[in-house]
Amino acid sequence: MMPIAARLHLWPWSCASGDETVDLSTGTAHFDFYGSPVISLIEGSHIFLSSRQERFIALGPPFRSIIDGLICQLYQTPQGVISNGKKGGKLHVHHDATRSFLNLEPEGALPRFEGSDAGGKPLDSELATTILYWAQYFDELLEKAKKGNAQSVHLDWTKVLAHLLALRDQETGKPRRALIVDIAERMNRRLSQTVLAARRILIRERRLLPAGRLEETDSSCLRWLIRQPGNSVPEKAGPRQHLLGIARKETFDVHENRILKDFLLRCREEGRRYVRRSFVENPAYRATSRVQMVQTYSNLCVQLSRVAHLDQVELPIPGTAPNYVLLHDMRYKNVWQWYKKLLRRAEEEDRLWDWQARTWTDIARVLVSLALVNHVRELSEGGKIGLKDICQASLRLHGEQLLGCRAASGSEPGPLHVIFRDNDELRAQGVLEVVHPDLAEQHSIVSHLGAMGGHLYLVIRPLGHHHPAEVIVLWAVHTAAANDPPDWMHVGESAEAAIKSYQTVLNLGRFADKPRVRGLVLASDLQAKTASCEVEKKNLMLLTVPTEPRLWMTAVEDITLALDELLQEIFAWA
Amino acid sequence: MGMNTNIAGCSAFGLRDAVVTTEGLSWNAGFFLADALLPGRPFGAIRTGMKAEAERIHSGLPWPPEAQVHTGMPLRRAPISCVWRSLVEAVDEQARWKIGEGISFPLARILAAHVLGLMESDGEERTSIVIAIPNDLDELGQESLLYELDRSGFSDARLVWRPIASALTWLEDAGQDIVPQRLGTDDFILVLHMGPDAVECTSFRVKVEEYQGLQYVVPKRKRPKSTSELTGFDWACCALDQLQSIPAEGVAEFWQAFTAFPEIWQCMANIEWKNDELPRIWGHSKAWSFWNPNREELVRELRTVRCGPSRLLRNAIGQSCQLSGTKTRDLTWPEQLKQLTAECLEQAPPGKLIGMIVDGPLALSTAPLWLRDCFPQLEKRGLDTSGPYDSPELGKLWCAPGNTAIAKGAAIFGRRLKTGEPTYLDALPQLSLLVKRERTLHLFPLVDAEDVRGGQEYTNSITDQFVIEAHQAQLDVILYRGGTELDWLLPASSTDRLDSHVCSTTAGLALGASSMARHLIRVLSSTRATLSSLRTLPPKELSFVEFNQLIRLAEQEKKILKSLQKLSIEHGSTMVEYIKSFQTLYDGKDRDSGNTEKTNLPLKKVSSIFPLPPPRTMPVDINVRISPASGRAKMEVIPEEKSFLRGRHVFVDYATMEDLDELPTSGQGWPSLEELTPHSDESVWNVHRAAAERFLNTNTGSLLYDPLLDRICSVLRAKPFLNEYGVGFYMVNQEGSAGCQAGMEIVQIISRAVARHAESLMSSTSFVGRNVRQTGIIRLPRERLEQLRRLIVRGSWLMGATPEPLLIPMRYVLQDKLRGITWGMVVDAAGRAFTTDDDLSILLQAVVNRIAKRGSLPLPMQSINALCRVLMYRPNGQDVLDEDTVYTLLEETCNVLDQHSRADRFKAKFFQGIRLLLYLLRCRKRHPGFLEKESRRAQELMRKLDIYESGLKSVLTGVRRNSAVEIIAGIKDFVNFAGSTAILPLLTAMAEDNDDLAAN
């Protein structure tokens, strides 16, 4: 039993909809899964993923629930709860020093693994593979940011857009890039040399040696000799005529070689996985140079891992710190760098899967931000709506995912100067502010919109007129994680109804600057090859967006047009 | 600088920055206030130029949060002009710009990044650079700037003073017209820089230098005495503060108008606005509007706003950087600028003004109105003020708006350095080391060169002053940024530098002010000493009320210092420096009382670390190398035997530099002179003017005479007045001078009256018996004698101003030529009134004769007090004592003290004896062997002091006991040449204690 008010909402906007809300007071809930359910909890509670003790990050500012008038807070649910079933399906909630458990039992979530390979290892599902590509996309952005300054985590939005353009233009018809591709490209030539000329050391050990070959002893050996029965040395040497002495031995079993061996094994596995994934994606990819290269590299790893002198090398103890050789020897330094990335990727895979809905919202925010940048570049002149940068901003990236998110809050572009023209005549002006839900509490308008569960807010404030501010709420729903695609019209109606009911609540609210609200829904679609506008209403647009990063540029263009239309609607009063 | 490198001059103070190369290429930044955007982490890159301008971080916009600016929050956006100014103001400190969370960046690094950005944006290939720096940037600032430039890749960067650069540009063109033969030694150029970071007016003499047969006219720089007191950014910000469209607490709105919008700067420089850029989007705290200011309003505000620091600017950047900026003045900016020019002209050399340059981004292309008001003065000094002003011409005014002239001058400097041509002459920063010689600390000047050529190195060596002890790897030296002018502050034993300095420094000042300053020297240590003695008391014996009173007194002393400092501004810079120096001394000591204020002693301790310790005590020489505008002096420590260093060089490491908490103790062998501080308030005197005049007009026979004499006496010997701070002031000082003009007049009246009365009493009709020439004895009728006695006792309170007619009978009495007047009273009076060597000899001889005559009887207290006054107040007091007499007096004083000690009478009289004992040590000035440390007499004295101490401890209690113990210990220190003036006020308090307190 839950001692506090807790509810699950099937869509992020469903807070006010009784039909789309499931009461969690019993501690267990059966519900239909559409990709991005959210949980609303009474303020002051904390919710954790039981399997990793990860504390959830709130979505947007707190709000007063329409249902019971309590101050509540929204949280996005992790995919691990939904699809892992027994493994990680539990959440626990802390409130006032009491802890209670939640068990969610959804219907219609895609699994992480599908079937198994010849060795019995489970194979990644298409969705799981896609999510790895999302992580790869952010890694590439981070690498780009670090060009020129290894400390930098900032990348100009124009460069992010350029990267997406390059991704579209260059990568069509090729299998996707992955970490193993980078490793294969850079390590293919060097690895053989490193393994074949692996570092070895000479160690001294005490062992029984034939008496005639004894060259060196020490005090321990002498003590051993004294303890042996017999009066003379030959007598003490016994029937086999062996004495304890010091022998020198060459060994490869050192820390750097243990890492090297583990690296080879991991590269082999990762290479096989990549080739398999590429083949599943498109059998024709097997013939591409990229897959061929990874295949060759994987084979090389297999061969090198079987080199005789690595047989005696044991596997490293997890978490062991690097030694001097790994940090400073040029050959091993490279191995260590890539090995670290491989390890981190392996560690992150579980988390990425669990928090994929948050990753999708992160991506949606990036896409909308890019759409604004694209609008400034492409549509600022000539069209009815012109956007101009007041200041410049850059995307700030996290080195590691933060509950699925890689883009830092507050690094969205803007504020932008919005100019509305009609027949080349300036009709109205405004300022567009982009508000991340993590910072919404600090925003004078968006702080009142916590119940909307928006993943990004575009606030347009008219300049020089007493027209109310308008807010475009972005909802990024991860419908790709659901078994069957939903009925888009139905989804659109649900969102529109939510907007209407929120607008009514806002109009009744006691605060200044009551805004008018519109919605933009970006739904992920695993099968889609292009973005398409599924629902277009006066105050809402629903676009499906492909999950494949190479197709995101087209999505950005479509979102740009959608935003342009919404802005035109907003300035229709002028 | 390589021979083939292209040299670029750079003037980058944050507004319309310019780069000019020796090849004639020039590049100007736009007319906006340049910012540097600091990274959020310690090792990130600093963004500058257009990149920083376009970024939204701390731009003042209402959204997103990283763009917001509030009062009391640290900023990552640093306006370059403010950074320059803060670096200048930092002086000896490693100034940093704080961005919060414990992260900060050196100001010099921000400036180096700005210069680097400027050099990259000019599109030219990387060249050697010469950077113009403010005229008042100190050596640490120069050094840190050079270090950061080196880190940025400009390893051969050079610095040149900003006004020198302008002068070089002017001389490059106008200098050709100068006829060296006609050039006077005091002819000069005036450079007025109108920049955002500083408005500075500088004058240079010019000098002709020869090089390869050619004659060059070069400017000759003097070190500025203080930092410039006006900043351009404060002018702009003060005007913005006044704008109606900016709310009173609208830091964000102000910040955008200051850093992002160019309109205010364009108004200042009289540049037309680009109307197509207006209106601009303007963010408020929670809303947006348009920035579309009214030009007339802005211009009016600039013209009428009062000169001072901007409140909103301090609110905005206060958490990131400490900035004093402009001093508050009661004038408008144009008036202040006019005054600045006039003052600079007044302080300029007396010769002819051969040219004037007005440069900087805020300068106009023509002479502004406030400068036109100065034209008559400029013309008087020989300047032709008729236009046009757009080209540098001999004897004319040149208006050079922007930074190009400065940047060009910097490039000229670089080129001349490369070719070896004369550049300019500079006065090197004064630097002295504290050395101990013959028990005395001295400041040894490291730099004694008059002028050094710009860019050239000056070297000097100090030999035989330092040693490094055997097996010690560290040599500590004490540095002073200045010459020997603070020598007097050092505790001295063999000279009375303090006394002489006090007199010489305050000479020529108003008597009240100078005397008050001298008073402070003596009184301040009193408070300190009292507090320290209080601290040694056990808590139960500590009277809480008394303690608090004393604490308050200490605070009040400080207040006086501050108010005096304010007053002293009117008396010229010497007085200011004097008071400041003393205040630093005071503040340094005051830390003991729990005050956490930073020590401001101008002395710093620096160490040099040897890689290996010397095997024996080793004399070391210190080699000094320094160049103008190239950072601090490099001081190499060279041991006598270099072999143990194995070829390594050891330098004085400035990184080890730390404030000196206390002056090094060298100790004093005798106390310094004391002084009575006269009251400077005329109202105190004016009430007695009528009485004084009546006294002058009254005859000795009148019935009113005696009451008037008593009243006059009570006026003169009034107990010290406690002013509102609780500090005591006398009516006249030991010389008989009052502290104000009215007082002086009244003292003269009284003096005249006393002289008249003395003459009438000593008139010939009153002689009895034979002539004085025959017998040497003067006799007076009894009633006359009584009147004379009364006049001597009361009139001698005129102290040094006692008139000669009254001194005559005193001499007669002491020489035993006039009998019938109590000898002790006359001795006491003579101790106050006698000042000349002859008179003092008479007094002394009288005391000695009396001792011989009285045999085993103790020295009368009048004699003790008289001798004490002579030694305390008269600079020549000790000169009339020969060594035997001194020992006799010492012996007699000890007898008196013994007598009191045996009777356990430790009252005021005992301490008067102790005081004489102490002041007898002043005879060491004349007889250095007096009470040598190991001598029998010294040991005997020490033994006696021990006895007194144990007696005091057993009889006295509380604060008096502690003070007494401290006094005895202090006297022992003086005997051992380790004395401190701290005990003097304590001793005075105990010796002049009243009986009530004594009974305590």
Coordinates of N, CA and C in Angstrom, one line a residue, chain B residues 14 78 386 466 603 660 782 826:
Chain B
G14 N 39.9 48.0 -23.7 CA 38.6 47.6 -23.6 C 37.6 48.4 -24.4
A78 N 33.7 39.7 -17.6 CA 34.5 40.7 -17.0 C 34.8 41.8 -18.0
S386 N 45.1 77.4 -30.8 CA 44.2 77.6 -32.0 C 44.2 76.3 -32.8
F466 N 74.7 41.3 4.1 CA 73.9 40.1 4.5 C 74.9 38.9 4.6
L603 N 56.4 47.1 4.6 CA 57.5 46.2 4.5 C 57.1 44.8 4.2
L660 N 54.8 41.8 6.5 CA 55.6 41.8 7.8 C 54.6 42.2 8.9
R782 N 60.6 92.0 51.3 CA 59.9 90.7 51.4 C 58.6 90.6 50.5
V826 N 61.6 77.4 42.4 CA 62.3 78.0 41.3 C 62.8 76.9 40.4

